[in-house]
XYZ file of C-alpha atoms in Angstrom:
334
model
C 52.872 34.578 63.856
C 50.645 31.528 64.125
C 51.662 27.923 63.554
C 49.780 26.232 60.743
C 48.454 22.749 61.650
C 49.780 21.449 58.315
C 53.277 22.839 58.758
C 56.616 21.261 57.944
C 59.240 21.492 60.708
C 62.852 20.814 59.759
C 65.303 19.975 62.536
C 68.752 21.264 61.550
C 72.094 21.907 63.189
C 73.347 25.030 61.408
C 71.785 28.271 60.148
C 73.881 27.927 56.964
C 71.882 24.822 56.046
C 68.573 26.656 56.409
C 69.772 29.641 54.366
C 70.884 27.326 51.557
C 67.579 25.492 51.209
C 65.229 28.435 51.931
C 64.864 29.555 48.265
C 63.916 26.006 47.259
C 61.413 24.891 49.904
C 58.369 26.407 48.153
C 59.055 24.174 45.168
C 59.188 21.124 47.418
C 56.252 22.006 49.698
C 54.052 24.494 47.784
C 51.563 26.296 49.970
C 52.918 24.768 53.216
C 54.377 26.665 56.134
C 58.015 25.554 56.562
C 59.716 26.207 59.907
C 63.169 25.262 61.127
C 64.517 24.586 64.622
C 68.238 24.330 65.346
C 69.432 21.572 67.667
C 72.380 23.648 68.823
C 70.049 25.974 70.703
C 67.783 23.400 72.348
C 70.203 21.848 74.829
C 72.380 19.553 72.733
C 75.651 18.438 74.348
C 74.735 19.772 77.787
C 74.920 16.707 79.979
C 73.399 16.792 83.450
C 76.019 15.138 85.631
C 75.121 13.434 88.928
C 75.778 15.402 92.094
C 76.707 14.377 95.602
C 78.922 11.443 94.637
C 81.645 10.489 97.096
C 85.042 8.994 96.275
C 83.626 5.552 97.036
C 81.085 5.943 94.220
C 83.832 5.859 91.593
C 84.260 4.424 89.074
C 80.798 5.506 88.007
C 78.852 4.186 85.003
C 75.289 5.311 84.345
C 72.873 6.382 81.633
C 73.339 9.875 80.145
C 70.950 12.592 81.237
C 70.576 16.049 79.725
C 69.985 19.607 80.798
C 66.869 21.110 79.256
C 67.116 24.766 78.310
C 64.042 26.859 79.063
C 63.585 29.658 76.544
C 60.462 31.105 78.163
C 57.173 31.886 76.479
C 56.652 32.865 72.857
C 57.405 36.514 72.330
C 60.349 36.522 74.731
C 62.348 39.598 73.760
C 65.588 38.564 75.434
C 68.923 38.713 73.565
C 68.690 35.218 72.061
C 68.148 35.687 68.325
C 68.746 32.016 67.552
C 66.659 30.611 70.409
C 63.505 30.942 68.310
C 62.247 29.045 65.285
C 62.787 30.439 61.789
C 60.357 30.607 58.903
C 61.490 29.502 55.418
C 58.058 29.753 53.777
C 58.782 32.852 51.690
C 62.145 31.697 50.359
C 64.288 33.338 53.026
C 65.324 32.490 56.571
C 63.093 34.851 58.532
C 63.266 35.227 62.293
C 60.077 34.507 64.262
C 59.132 34.828 67.915
C 57.919 31.233 68.032
C 59.241 29.153 70.885
C 61.145 26.196 69.355
C 59.703 23.748 71.887
C 56.182 24.808 70.858
C 57.095 24.437 67.194
C 58.416 20.893 67.660
C 55.474 19.719 69.767
C 52.926 21.111 67.282
C 54.662 19.978 64.074
C 52.436 18.728 61.280
C 55.415 16.871 59.792
C 58.726 16.683 61.637
C 61.798 16.100 59.467
C 65.374 15.097 60.237
C 67.600 17.522 58.307
C 70.747 17.494 60.441
C 74.178 16.451 59.216
C 74.132 12.900 57.773
C 76.413 11.395 60.422
C 76.386 10.152 64.001
C 76.540 13.698 65.363
C 73.463 14.737 63.402
C 71.485 11.642 64.373
C 72.424 12.132 68.004
C 71.353 15.785 67.856
C 67.965 14.839 66.419
C 67.397 12.099 68.986
C 68.321 14.323 71.927
C 66.052 17.139 70.764
C 63.072 14.843 70.187
C 63.603 13.037 73.485
C 63.705 16.340 75.352
C 60.699 17.827 73.561
C 58.462 14.801 72.948
C 59.725 11.996 75.176
C 61.626 8.782 74.451
C 58.629 6.918 72.978
C 57.927 9.604 70.381
C 61.645 10.008 69.628
C 61.834 6.314 68.747
C 59.207 6.613 65.994
C 60.060 6.867 62.294
C 60.387 10.357 60.791
C 61.029 11.550 57.227
C 64.578 12.710 56.585
C 66.167 15.201 54.231
C 69.749 14.082 53.647
C 71.852 17.119 52.741
C 75.238 15.933 51.494
C 75.952 19.357 49.965
C 74.291 22.770 49.935
C 74.479 23.854 46.284
C 71.094 24.151 44.539
C 71.517 20.999 42.485
C 72.391 18.870 45.511
C 69.550 20.322 47.587
C 67.025 19.654 44.804
C 68.257 16.051 44.503
C 67.853 15.678 48.278
C 64.274 16.963 48.014
C 63.582 14.464 45.225
C 64.998 11.494 47.156
C 63.787 11.802 50.753
C 64.470 9.016 53.207
C 63.357 8.136 56.745
C 64.951 7.504 60.104
C 64.222 3.800 59.574
C 66.820 3.723 56.786
C 69.827 1.467 57.606
C 72.238 4.360 57.085
C 70.399 6.489 59.637
C 70.228 3.598 62.114
C 73.995 3.207 61.783
C 74.523 6.925 62.466
C 72.130 6.747 65.395
C 73.850 3.758 66.975
C 77.242 5.412 66.653
C 75.859 8.545 68.284
C 74.344 6.551 71.152
C 77.656 4.786 71.757
C 79.652 7.999 71.747
C 77.361 9.840 74.111
C 77.321 6.888 76.545
C 81.114 6.854 76.583
C 81.542 10.637 76.745
C 79.002 11.067 79.523
C 80.600 8.452 81.751
C 84.153 9.484 80.928
C 83.304 13.064 81.851
C 81.594 12.155 85.144
C 84.669 10.244 86.277
C 87.157 12.695 84.798
C 85.617 15.724 86.509
C 86.019 14.042 89.891
C 89.148 11.903 89.676
C 91.259 13.881 87.204
C 89.818 17.106 88.591
C 91.355 16.348 91.977
C 94.760 15.799 90.353
C 94.451 18.961 88.268
C 93.742 21.049 91.348
C 96.793 19.583 93.065
C 99.011 21.012 90.307
C 97.289 24.391 90.367
C 94.663 24.156 87.621
C 91.406 26.006 88.233
C 88.739 23.396 87.438
C 85.726 25.654 87.989
C 85.210 25.817 84.212
C 87.646 23.157 83.014
C 87.320 19.421 82.536
C 89.838 17.159 80.827
C 88.402 15.382 77.794
C 89.346 11.889 76.700
C 91.436 13.009 73.734
C 93.047 15.959 75.509
C 94.438 13.475 78.033
C 95.840 11.163 75.368
C 97.328 14.078 73.444
C 99.045 15.277 76.613
C 100.552 11.827 77.182
C 101.761 11.783 73.583
C 103.343 15.210 73.882
C 105.313 14.048 76.893
C 107.345 11.777 74.634
C 107.777 14.262 71.766
C 110.039 17.145 70.923
C 108.184 20.482 70.618
C 106.148 20.587 67.395
C 104.168 23.188 65.462
C 100.405 23.287 65.874
C 99.916 22.388 62.227
C 102.103 19.316 62.589
C 100.245 18.180 65.705
C 96.860 18.589 64.029
C 98.009 16.517 61.051
C 99.202 13.782 63.408
C 95.847 13.892 65.227
C 94.087 13.386 61.883
C 96.136 10.256 61.145
C 96.550 9.070 64.722
C 98.344 5.700 64.696
C 98.281 4.933 68.419
C 100.401 1.910 69.233
C 100.151 0.628 65.679
C 97.983 -2.330 66.684
C 94.950 -0.863 64.941
C 94.182 0.910 61.705
C 94.952 4.653 62.068
C 91.964 6.416 63.599
C 91.937 10.173 64.122
C 91.384 11.733 67.516
C 88.874 14.554 67.628
C 87.011 15.977 64.655
C 88.092 18.565 62.122
C 86.290 21.177 64.202
C 87.552 20.045 67.621
C 91.272 19.382 67.178
C 92.371 22.974 67.614
C 90.104 23.358 70.650
C 91.608 20.226 72.225
C 95.038 21.811 71.939
C 93.725 25.101 73.342
C 92.133 23.254 76.250
C 95.547 21.973 77.330
C 97.190 25.342 76.825
C 94.560 27.296 78.790
C 95.087 24.939 81.725
C 98.845 25.489 81.560
C 99.487 21.827 80.822
C 101.157 22.768 77.548
C 102.740 26.002 76.336
C 103.352 27.735 73.020
C 106.917 28.952 72.641
C 108.771 29.996 69.504
C 105.796 28.813 67.403
C 106.077 25.338 68.912
C 103.866 23.492 71.413
C 105.453 21.622 74.318
C 104.359 20.015 77.562
C 105.007 22.096 80.692
C 106.242 21.119 84.144
C 102.642 21.377 85.301
C 101.610 18.948 82.570
C 104.272 16.463 83.611
C 103.394 16.841 87.288
C 99.749 16.152 86.476
C 100.530 12.987 84.510
C 102.676 11.750 87.377
C 99.541 11.772 89.549
C 97.726 9.369 87.208
C 97.803 5.591 87.082
C 100.116 4.560 84.215
C 97.249 2.719 82.505
C 95.404 6.003 81.974
C 97.617 6.293 78.915
C 95.735 4.621 76.087
C 96.899 5.807 72.658
C 94.481 3.328 71.027
C 91.363 4.846 72.615
C 90.065 6.379 69.375
C 90.297 3.002 67.611
C 88.547 1.257 70.491
C 85.751 3.816 70.468
C 85.310 3.463 66.704
C 84.951 -0.313 67.119
C 82.421 0.100 69.927
C 80.436 2.572 67.852
C 80.304 0.128 64.950
C 78.953 -2.636 67.214
C 76.492 -0.717 69.391
C 74.452 -1.778 71.358
C 76.289 -5.100 71.588
C 79.425 -3.235 72.670
C 77.799 -1.499 75.635
C 78.955 -4.062 78.202
C 82.538 -3.954 76.919
C 82.509 -0.161 76.998
C 81.196 -0.105 80.567
C 83.837 -2.634 81.606
C 86.583 -0.499 80.071
C 85.354 2.618 81.896
C 85.155 0.812 85.235
C 88.628 -0.629 84.818
C 90.181 2.603 83.531
C 88.808 4.823 86.295
C 88.870 2.108 88.949
C 92.650 2.015 88.674
C 92.830 5.781 89.058
C 90.441 5.786 92.022
C 92.720 3.329 93.863
C 96.028 4.807 92.682
C 98.478 6.246 95.195
C 101.331 7.973 93.337
C 104.861 7.793 94.681
C 105.831 10.881 96.655
């Protein structure tokens, strides 16, 4: 299959989005080749963490960098059915052997069609930066804002296109930039400093890293009676922290269960009699941390930083240095 020089390339997150709009694209772009590339399969969320850091290098704060996935040449017959671009031209989502990197770099028109939120904007920015470079990623692109996937909603989205210069998109983008700056630096420090403590209590950290919200949930569970998973998830949705801030959920709808599973797989919590409770290993791990690593208001702080990015960058960096600086210097009582 050849790429038409006048093609339309939609950048999306989920195959379900492409399937929903496929029957309608011919009405929007008659006679045009319409291709779709999924951000999930072009390296999104795979940070490249710095190597060779010593204990004296922590706390660490730096700019996020990303791993770039290499899918090989067009026509690669490896077992990666979603690593290629898809063709929507004929009203269905048809698999092609086109390399997604080639499709993005040769796009006649490149459209944002990811989720209309900070995650979607971040996904689009990362993909374009990886494929085209930071200067090209910073340009203005047309956007297809899909609030719902029924035919009527999709048609209305086609009739009212926007651009990445729209204030709503800029807000999503700034929130995404803030979150990835925080997550990258939290993870770099966590893998080293918390990783050392995890290994001391017997956790295999070869494929495990403690996320920001998993840590705060573990602290919270230390002070609670055993609760059902459903009850914990509801409390995560309406997380009140210390009460100083407006309730602000920890994790997303999709990630809350995985946060709980992360703790359970590491043996920091256990599931007994349909209830979740902290284990001795979980308590032993927390005893190795500086007391100020407990921050039940972290989700509210992060929401405020996201709303004020990039002005909040200095405050976020200061928080990270203070938070992990205390842990780097901490000597727990024997």
